Amino acid sequence: MNELACDRFLMSAALMMNFDGLDPGMGEYAPALHGSLEPGMEPSMDPRLNPVLLQGVELNPDGLTVAVAESVHMMEGMFSELHSVHAEVGVPVTATHFDLQEELLWMGNHRGHGMSFFGPTMVRYSSFQANSTDDIRQIQSMETGVLFLSKSNLKCQTRGGLVMFDYLMEEGADMHSLLMTENNTMLMGGLQNYVLEFDLNTVQQTQKFTVEAPGVAIMRQSNRFLFCGNTSGKVSLCDLRTFKLEHEFDAFSGSLSDFDVHGNLLAACGFSSRGMNELACDRFLMVFDLRMMRAVTPLQVHVDPFFLRFIPTYTSRLAIISQTGQCQFCEPTGLANLADVFHVNTVGQLLMSFDVSSSKQALAFGDSGGGVHLWSDAPEVSYNGYSRETEFALPCLVDSLPQLDWSHDLLPLSLIPMPFTSSEPLLSDWVTTQATPSPRRAPPVDPEILRTMKTVGFIGYAPNPRTRPRNQVRQSSTNSVSQIQCLRKSWVLNYAWLV
């Protein structure tokens, strides 16, 4: 009884409500919101709906709402893997280098083998042995060739593999880095108490600078200083001409892993001592101001830094690489964002080398399994601003020639194609003092012809005895057969020499 009374009370209250002042259109049927219910009506958006309040939807030309997915913001200049190859499976890639003159990517491995790849597709261009005993520690390209630095050897080879010079270091040398300077000279340093200045024109050592232990493992250069990093965690600033020590930064208490210089900033990564002769990778990058000669606020990153390079494009970005394949990009004076961490697909291998192209458009990684990974921020990548054209070898003509059976005595020599050589002599074109003409002897005349021959003046006539087939001559001796075989061999030599 009470429930029935409540229902009647609510119904009467609803009938007694005052609707004065309300917009009558609010109670009208809005066909635009129910287009599927009345297909005959033209769809249109209700004028009382505010389009600004429609979040996560788009309006088609007819005014109907269309659901869309969340938009993904793509950062300009974002790097991703473009291509990867395996040079030698299982052999660590200890050095990578972008050629400064051509569109080539160089690599050197633990067995002293050098290899180059052309373009973004990484087509193999050349492959040769740069060192037979030691690993390749650094590669540097020049105008005329490529330098390969190993523990106790500096070798210069053409881009095709021909040796230009091979310089052997002093006994006990342990070279790790080289740096090109002006006037076609270079510096070489390592884990010894000296740095060598080397003249590439004369292929000789010009000066020998003494440094403190434990030597120089990494070298960089700017307009003002020569930067030398050692394994004790210090970075020394030296004069460009005299190699005199000007300033020194004590970056890490353990060891220095890598550093780079751009403008007035020096950024370094390394290891810190944690007691009991233990080293731990420091996730704080040390950043130094070269104007004030002091450290600024360290930059904390989300990876274990092992390699470090500046990538100055629109901003002075830093690329921080860990040995496990993690890559992070951040500003040297800003905060590192976890969203800027990417991963190089090394399939469980460790990264052993890293380099940046001169155009700052490409990154190269070499891992411990023999893989070389090319990253880029553009599909049409260019390693240099103005690269010269790369010369490729001519295609081999031997593969397109037919197979010839040289055991056949009647095989015509005209089947061997001979190129036109008006300016170059053939291999068989000997001088008259070293060759003797050996014409083929004419076969003797049949005695039956001589017996029946009649002479009229100086011309002899005789009937055909029909003892030989028409247009055929029998080989009368083995000497003639050997002469034909020698002639064929000379043709083969000529053809092989020209090809």
XYZ file of C-alpha atoms in Angstrom:
499
model
C 0.000 0.000 0.000
C 2.843 2.347 0.806
C 4.665 1.498 -2.477
C 1.538 2.291 -4.485
C 1.197 5.619 -2.723
C 4.791 6.519 -3.488
C 4.362 5.757 -7.193
C 1.254 7.912 -7.413
C 3.057 10.741 -5.620
C 5.955 10.698 -8.096
C 3.627 10.671 -11.102
C 1.637 13.609 -9.772
C 4.822 15.536 -8.993
C 6.054 15.052 -12.525
C 2.778 16.358 -13.917
C 2.953 19.412 -11.686
C 6.575 20.354 -12.724
C 6.989 23.777 -14.322
C 8.803 23.685 -17.723
C 8.616 27.441 -18.248
C 11.883 29.032 -19.419
C 13.317 25.878 -21.023
C 14.218 25.722 -24.720
C 11.516 23.714 -26.503
C 14.077 22.465 -28.983
C 15.767 20.432 -26.284
C 12.913 17.994 -26.337
C 12.825 17.673 -30.109
C 14.126 14.641 -31.955
C 17.653 15.253 -33.282
C 18.004 13.258 -36.520
C 21.723 14.039 -36.819
C 22.441 12.045 -33.686
C 20.452 9.047 -34.926
C 21.204 8.914 -38.609
C 20.918 5.135 -38.716
C 17.336 5.279 -37.426
C 16.051 7.414 -40.285
C 18.124 6.677 -43.404
C 15.945 8.853 -45.592
C 16.926 12.089 -43.858
C 20.051 14.071 -44.753
C 22.718 13.785 -42.023
C 23.732 17.032 -40.394
C 25.358 18.063 -37.156
C 23.133 19.491 -34.485
C 23.885 23.215 -34.123
C 23.771 23.005 -30.337
C 26.832 20.648 -30.221
C 30.216 22.294 -29.684
C 32.866 20.662 -31.960
C 35.621 21.699 -29.559
C 34.218 19.355 -26.927
C 34.400 16.326 -29.219
C 37.663 14.738 -28.051
C 39.146 11.798 -29.901
C 36.762 12.043 -32.858
C 36.869 13.562 -36.314
C 34.051 14.885 -38.481
C 33.621 13.669 -42.027
C 32.446 16.068 -44.758
C 28.835 15.148 -43.992
C 29.204 16.128 -40.356
C 29.108 12.631 -38.841
C 31.607 11.693 -36.164
C 34.294 9.145 -37.036
C 36.349 7.484 -34.319
C 40.125 7.769 -34.756
C 43.077 6.211 -32.951
C 45.385 8.126 -30.684
C 47.946 10.128 -32.663
C 51.595 9.186 -32.289
C 54.094 12.034 -32.288
C 57.100 11.314 -34.504
C 60.180 13.273 -33.510
C 62.086 14.907 -36.331
C 65.464 13.300 -36.806
C 64.533 10.092 -34.989
C 67.074 7.352 -35.729
C 66.108 3.777 -36.572
C 67.847 0.762 -38.094
C 68.204 1.006 -41.859
C 70.254 -2.089 -42.662
C 72.522 -4.663 -41.032
C 74.988 -7.236 -42.350
C 77.334 -9.847 -40.943
C 80.937 -9.439 -42.054
C 82.432 -12.555 -40.447
C 80.155 -14.527 -38.157
C 81.593 -14.861 -34.665
C 84.500 -12.430 -35.179
C 84.074 -9.187 -33.164
C 83.977 -5.927 -35.114
C 86.563 -3.799 -33.298
C 86.443 -0.659 -35.482
C 83.885 1.120 -37.682
C 84.416 4.256 -39.765
C 82.425 6.289 -42.283
C 84.533 7.264 -45.274
C 85.036 11.023 -45.490
C 85.331 11.107 -49.296
C 82.973 8.400 -50.586
C 79.714 6.701 -49.584
C 81.512 3.803 -47.899
C 81.273 2.299 -44.433
C 84.484 0.642 -43.237
C 84.877 -2.025 -40.575
C 87.805 -3.894 -39.046
C 87.560 -7.011 -36.943
C 89.519 -8.897 -34.312
C 91.419 -10.951 -36.917
C 92.798 -7.905 -38.735
C 90.413 -8.114 -41.672
C 89.140 -4.925 -43.299
C 85.928 -4.601 -45.259
C 83.873 -1.812 -46.826
C 80.181 -1.506 -47.694
C 78.649 0.868 -50.214
C 75.588 3.019 -49.640
C 72.533 2.512 -47.435
C 71.982 -1.011 -48.788
C 75.478 -1.957 -47.544
C 76.612 -3.740 -50.701
C 80.075 -5.229 -50.149
C 82.618 -3.091 -51.971
C 86.034 -4.462 -50.942
C 87.492 -6.983 -48.531
C 91.140 -7.636 -47.683
C 93.513 -8.546 -44.861
C 94.907 -5.414 -43.220
C 96.860 -7.185 -40.449
C 97.732 -10.837 -40.116
C 98.307 -11.026 -36.350
C 96.580 -8.187 -34.445
C 93.121 -6.670 -34.345
C 92.270 -3.378 -36.034
C 91.800 -0.645 -33.448
C 91.013 2.406 -35.549
C 90.302 3.248 -39.189
C 90.822 6.637 -40.827
C 90.072 7.507 -44.451
C 92.143 9.883 -46.562
C 91.990 11.300 -50.063
C 94.142 8.550 -51.557
C 93.586 5.613 -49.224
C 92.527 4.244 -45.853
C 94.647 3.928 -42.687
C 94.372 0.851 -40.464
C 95.894 1.105 -36.986
C 96.693 -2.020 -35.002
C 98.719 -2.653 -31.867
C 102.158 -2.182 -33.423
C 101.459 -1.431 -37.063
C 100.063 1.313 -39.288
C 99.072 0.231 -42.778
C 97.735 2.383 -45.594
C 95.839 0.682 -48.392
C 93.789 1.829 -51.317
C 90.043 1.390 -51.179
C 90.502 -1.644 -53.372
C 93.074 -3.265 -51.073
C 96.469 -2.436 -52.629
C 99.126 -1.685 -50.007
C 100.517 1.855 -50.159
C 102.818 1.594 -47.121
C 103.258 -0.553 -44.025
C 104.857 1.133 -41.005
C 106.038 -0.934 -38.042
C 106.083 0.672 -34.595
C 108.779 0.428 -31.965
C 109.043 -2.701 -29.888
C 106.631 -2.636 -26.965
C 104.199 -0.197 -28.577
C 100.508 -0.616 -27.809
C 98.705 1.854 -30.054
C 95.015 2.610 -29.551
C 94.140 5.859 -31.331
C 95.143 8.128 -34.181
C 94.174 11.686 -35.048
C 94.560 13.491 -38.370
C 96.052 16.976 -38.098
C 96.904 19.637 -40.641
C 99.601 19.487 -43.332
C 99.012 15.788 -43.996
C 100.333 14.720 -40.591
C 98.790 12.617 -37.872
C 99.233 11.705 -34.209
C 99.299 8.179 -32.813
C 98.885 7.357 -29.137
C 98.460 4.320 -26.952
C 99.317 2.718 -23.650
C 102.921 3.949 -23.608
C 104.611 7.119 -22.382
C 104.831 8.856 -25.781
C 102.751 10.122 -28.681
C 104.119 9.956 -32.225
C 103.750 12.603 -34.916
C 103.772 10.934 -38.319
C 104.248 12.463 -41.769
C 102.116 10.716 -44.374
C 104.063 12.182 -47.302
C 107.455 10.817 -46.282
C 106.048 7.862 -44.254
C 108.360 8.764 -41.374
C 108.115 9.744 -37.738
C 108.748 13.477 -37.302
C 108.346 14.065 -33.542
C 107.928 12.114 -30.339
C 106.072 13.755 -27.437
C 106.458 12.422 -23.913
C 103.275 11.922 -21.881
C 102.586 10.650 -18.393
C 101.506 7.111 -17.652
C 99.272 5.348 -18.516
C 99.457 6.995 -21.941
C 96.765 8.195 -24.340
C 93.838 5.986 -25.317
C 91.480 8.528 -26.947
C 92.293 11.735 -28.848
C 90.013 14.554 -29.981
C 90.690 18.000 -31.434
C 89.096 21.455 -31.439
C 90.163 24.889 -32.627
C 91.949 25.582 -29.345
C 93.141 22.340 -27.801
C 94.193 18.787 -28.375
C 92.276 16.523 -25.971
C 93.898 13.329 -24.700
C 92.013 10.833 -22.563
C 93.694 8.058 -20.620
C 92.553 4.957 -18.781
C 92.928 6.597 -15.354
C 89.812 8.736 -15.924
C 91.516 12.036 -16.825
C 91.235 14.249 -19.902
C 94.245 16.447 -20.709
C 94.044 19.654 -22.750
C 97.269 20.223 -24.708
C 98.563 22.876 -27.063
C 98.022 22.059 -30.722
C 101.611 22.804 -31.782
C 103.860 22.119 -28.817
C 101.761 19.411 -27.118
C 102.267 21.262 -23.843
C 99.746 20.511 -21.088
C 97.380 23.475 -20.581
C 94.647 22.049 -18.363
C 93.392 18.730 -17.040
C 89.934 17.437 -16.067
C 89.614 14.643 -13.528
C 86.439 13.118 -14.942
C 86.145 9.715 -13.240
C 87.803 7.988 -10.335
C 88.040 4.664 -12.130
C 88.592 4.704 -15.873
C 87.573 6.708 -18.920
C 85.389 4.973 -21.478
C 84.769 7.665 -24.107
C 84.451 11.423 -24.529
C 83.612 13.940 -27.231
C 83.966 17.687 -27.790
C 81.612 20.127 -29.499
C 81.784 23.888 -29.283
C 82.474 24.878 -25.680
C 81.328 21.592 -24.143
C 83.188 18.401 -23.340
C 81.140 15.340 -22.347
C 82.692 12.163 -20.958
C 81.518 8.767 -19.743
C 83.433 6.189 -17.769
C 83.729 4.028 -14.667
C 83.933 4.892 -10.987
C 85.813 3.060 -8.255
C 83.621 1.284 -5.711
C 86.336 -0.031 -3.427
C 88.342 -3.267 -3.432
C 89.622 -2.479 -6.948
C 86.114 -2.783 -8.393
C 84.845 -0.580 -11.205
C 81.208 0.231 -11.887
C 79.759 1.972 -14.927
C 78.792 5.506 -13.939
C 75.374 6.627 -15.213
C 76.301 10.269 -14.729
C 77.911 11.935 -17.738
C 80.509 14.516 -16.789
C 80.040 17.746 -18.754
C 82.726 20.469 -18.735
C 82.550 24.084 -19.877
C 85.680 24.896 -21.899
C 85.203 28.637 -21.451
C 85.215 28.523 -17.653
C 87.364 25.369 -17.452
C 85.100 23.798 -14.881
C 82.484 21.085 -14.613
C 78.790 21.847 -14.975
C 75.861 19.819 -13.674
C 76.367 16.112 -14.496
C 73.816 14.538 -16.794
C 72.100 11.413 -15.503
C 71.113 8.900 -18.187
C 69.051 5.710 -18.189
C 71.638 3.434 -19.840
C 75.143 2.296 -18.923
C 77.200 4.609 -21.168
C 80.107 3.076 -23.039
C 80.250 5.190 -26.236
C 79.424 8.866 -26.540
C 79.183 11.245 -29.524
C 77.803 14.681 -30.209
C 75.303 14.828 -33.096
C 75.046 18.571 -33.765
C 72.175 19.083 -36.215
C 69.507 21.524 -35.059
C 70.676 21.139 -31.467
C 73.775 19.742 -29.769
C 72.333 16.319 -29.110
C 74.315 13.572 -27.447
C 74.149 9.925 -28.471
C 74.892 7.666 -25.498
C 75.434 3.988 -26.296
C 75.710 1.042 -23.915
C 77.456 -2.226 -24.687
C 74.174 -4.118 -24.428
C 72.753 -2.166 -27.374
C 70.759 0.566 -25.654
C 70.939 3.991 -27.289
C 69.734 7.255 -25.765
C 69.613 10.764 -27.223
C 69.531 13.811 -24.975
C 70.715 17.379 -24.667
C 73.998 17.876 -22.765
C 72.518 20.599 -20.548
C 68.993 19.178 -20.202
C 67.277 16.215 -18.621
C 67.405 12.733 -20.098
C 63.998 11.352 -21.045
C 63.293 7.640 -20.769
C 61.196 7.838 -23.956
C 64.338 8.655 -25.968
C 65.907 5.227 -25.329
C 66.187 2.882 -28.316
C 67.684 -0.567 -28.725
C 70.097 -1.894 -31.344
C 69.124 -5.416 -32.385
C 72.395 -7.204 -31.630
C 70.736 -10.579 -30.871
C 72.454 -10.834 -27.505
C 75.876 -9.635 -28.689
C 77.837 -6.747 -27.177
C 78.600 -3.551 -29.050
C 82.329 -3.174 -29.691
C 82.551 -0.082 -31.932
C 80.539 3.001 -32.862
C 80.883 5.873 -35.328
C 78.891 8.822 -36.695
C 79.016 10.013 -40.305
C 80.230 13.499 -41.152
C 76.719 14.485 -42.276
C 75.321 13.373 -38.884
C 72.653 11.372 -40.751
C 73.979 7.875 -40.098
C 75.214 5.837 -37.141
C 77.231 2.625 -37.383
C 77.491 -0.076 -34.726
C 79.754 -3.125 -34.679
C 79.017 -6.025 -32.332
C 80.927 -8.988 -30.952
C 79.192 -11.444 -33.276
C 80.501 -9.891 -36.486
C 77.424 -7.802 -37.236
C 77.465 -4.243 -38.576
C 74.306 -2.183 -38.027
C 73.473 1.011 -39.921
C 71.067 3.489 -38.335
C 69.757 6.618 -39.990
C 67.180 9.358 -39.544
C 66.252 9.339 -43.249
C 65.656 6.551 -45.807
C 67.839 8.323 -48.399
C 70.903 8.716 -46.233
C 74.119 10.419 -47.324
C 77.319 9.856 -45.350
C 78.960 13.100 -46.483
C 77.830 16.464 -47.701
C 79.620 16.155 -51.043
C 80.881 12.645 -51.725
C 82.850 11.820 -54.819
C 81.766 9.016 -57.110
C 82.876 5.534 -56.090
C 84.683 3.510 -58.739
C 83.442 -0.031 -59.264
C 85.235 -2.869 -61.021
C 84.133 -3.785 -64.531
C 81.993 -6.917 -64.791
C 83.871 -10.109 -65.573
C 83.515 -11.133 -69.212
C 84.612 -14.723 -68.646
C 81.294 -15.679 -67.039
C 79.390 -14.792 -70.221
C 81.630 -16.729 -72.644
C 80.684 -20.180 -73.962
C 82.497 -23.294 -72.815
C 85.097 -24.479 -75.335
C 86.557 -27.979 -75.625
C 90.281 -27.457 -76.202
C 90.901 -31.157 -76.809
C 89.130 -30.895 -80.151
C 91.742 -30.535 -82.887
C 89.453 -28.821 -85.383
C 88.016 -26.233 -82.982
C 88.241 -22.845 -84.747
C 90.205 -20.184 -82.905
C 87.767 -17.531 -84.090
C 85.373 -18.582 -81.311
C 87.576 -16.711 -78.830
C 86.468 -13.052 -78.747
C 89.320 -10.590 -79.030
C 88.864 -6.945 -78.027
C 90.136 -4.158 -80.209
C 93.700 -3.360 -79.105
C 95.088 -0.685 -81.353
C 97.205 0.972 -78.663
C 98.252 -1.966 -76.460
C 100.452 -4.836 -77.676
C 99.461 -8.450 -77.226
C 101.260 -10.792 -74.877
C 102.384 -12.927 -77.819
C 103.719 -9.957 -79.768
C 107.415 -10.604 -79.069
C 110.307 -8.693 -80.547
C 112.089 -10.233 -83.520
C 115.253 -10.892 -81.485
C 113.348 -13.192 -79.106
C 111.160 -14.998 -81.636
C 111.828 -17.152 -84.709
C 109.240 -17.488 -87.493
C 108.074 -21.072 -87.851
C 105.786 -21.352 -90.881
C 103.848 -24.496 -91.493
C 105.581 -26.798 -93.959
C 103.749 -27.670 -97.129
C 102.957 -31.402 -97.509
C 104.976 -33.276 -100.192
C 103.455 -33.705 -103.652
C 101.981 -37.115 -104.437
C 104.478 -39.189 -106.497
C 101.666 -40.263 -108.851
C 101.099 -36.617 -109.765
C 104.805 -36.101 -110.497
C 104.870 -39.249 -112.669
C 101.912 -38.279 -114.870
C 102.641 -34.556 -115.002
C 103.204 -32.829 -118.364
C 105.050 -29.527 -118.506
C 104.097 -26.709 -120.862
C 106.530 -23.848 -120.371
C 106.860 -23.427 -116.609
C 103.401 -24.860 -115.814
C 102.823 -28.538 -115.047
C 99.561 -30.431 -115.699
C 98.562 -33.794 -114.212
C 95.284 -35.702 -113.756
C 93.835 -36.102 -110.273
C 94.779 -39.537 -108.954
C 91.741 -39.536 -106.579
C 93.849 -40.769 -103.659
C 92.699 -38.055 -101.156
C 89.273 -36.614 -100.211
C 88.324 -33.246 -101.616
C 89.504 -30.157 -99.622
C 91.114 -32.284 -96.889
C 94.787 -32.675 -95.921
C 95.973 -35.476 -93.678
C 98.255 -34.627 -90.727
C 101.550 -36.044 -91.815
C 103.568 -35.641 -88.552
C 103.148 -35.033 -84.799
C 105.055 -31.778 -85.062
C 102.188 -30.113 -86.874
C 99.749 -31.171 -84.129
C 101.987 -29.748 -81.406
C 102.311 -26.525 -83.381
C 98.527 -26.144 -83.502
C 98.248 -26.783 -79.744
C 100.935 -24.185 -78.997
C 99.135 -21.730 -81.233
C 95.905 -22.298 -79.311
C 97.672 -21.778 -75.974
C 99.064 -18.461 -77.185
C 95.560 -17.357 -78.129
C 94.312 -18.299 -74.654
C 97.139 -16.334 -73.025
C 96.336 -13.301 -75.127
C 92.663 -13.520 -74.233
C 93.333 -13.989 -70.497
C 95.770 -11.068 -70.478
C 93.272 -8.730 -72.107
C 90.371 -9.791 -69.896
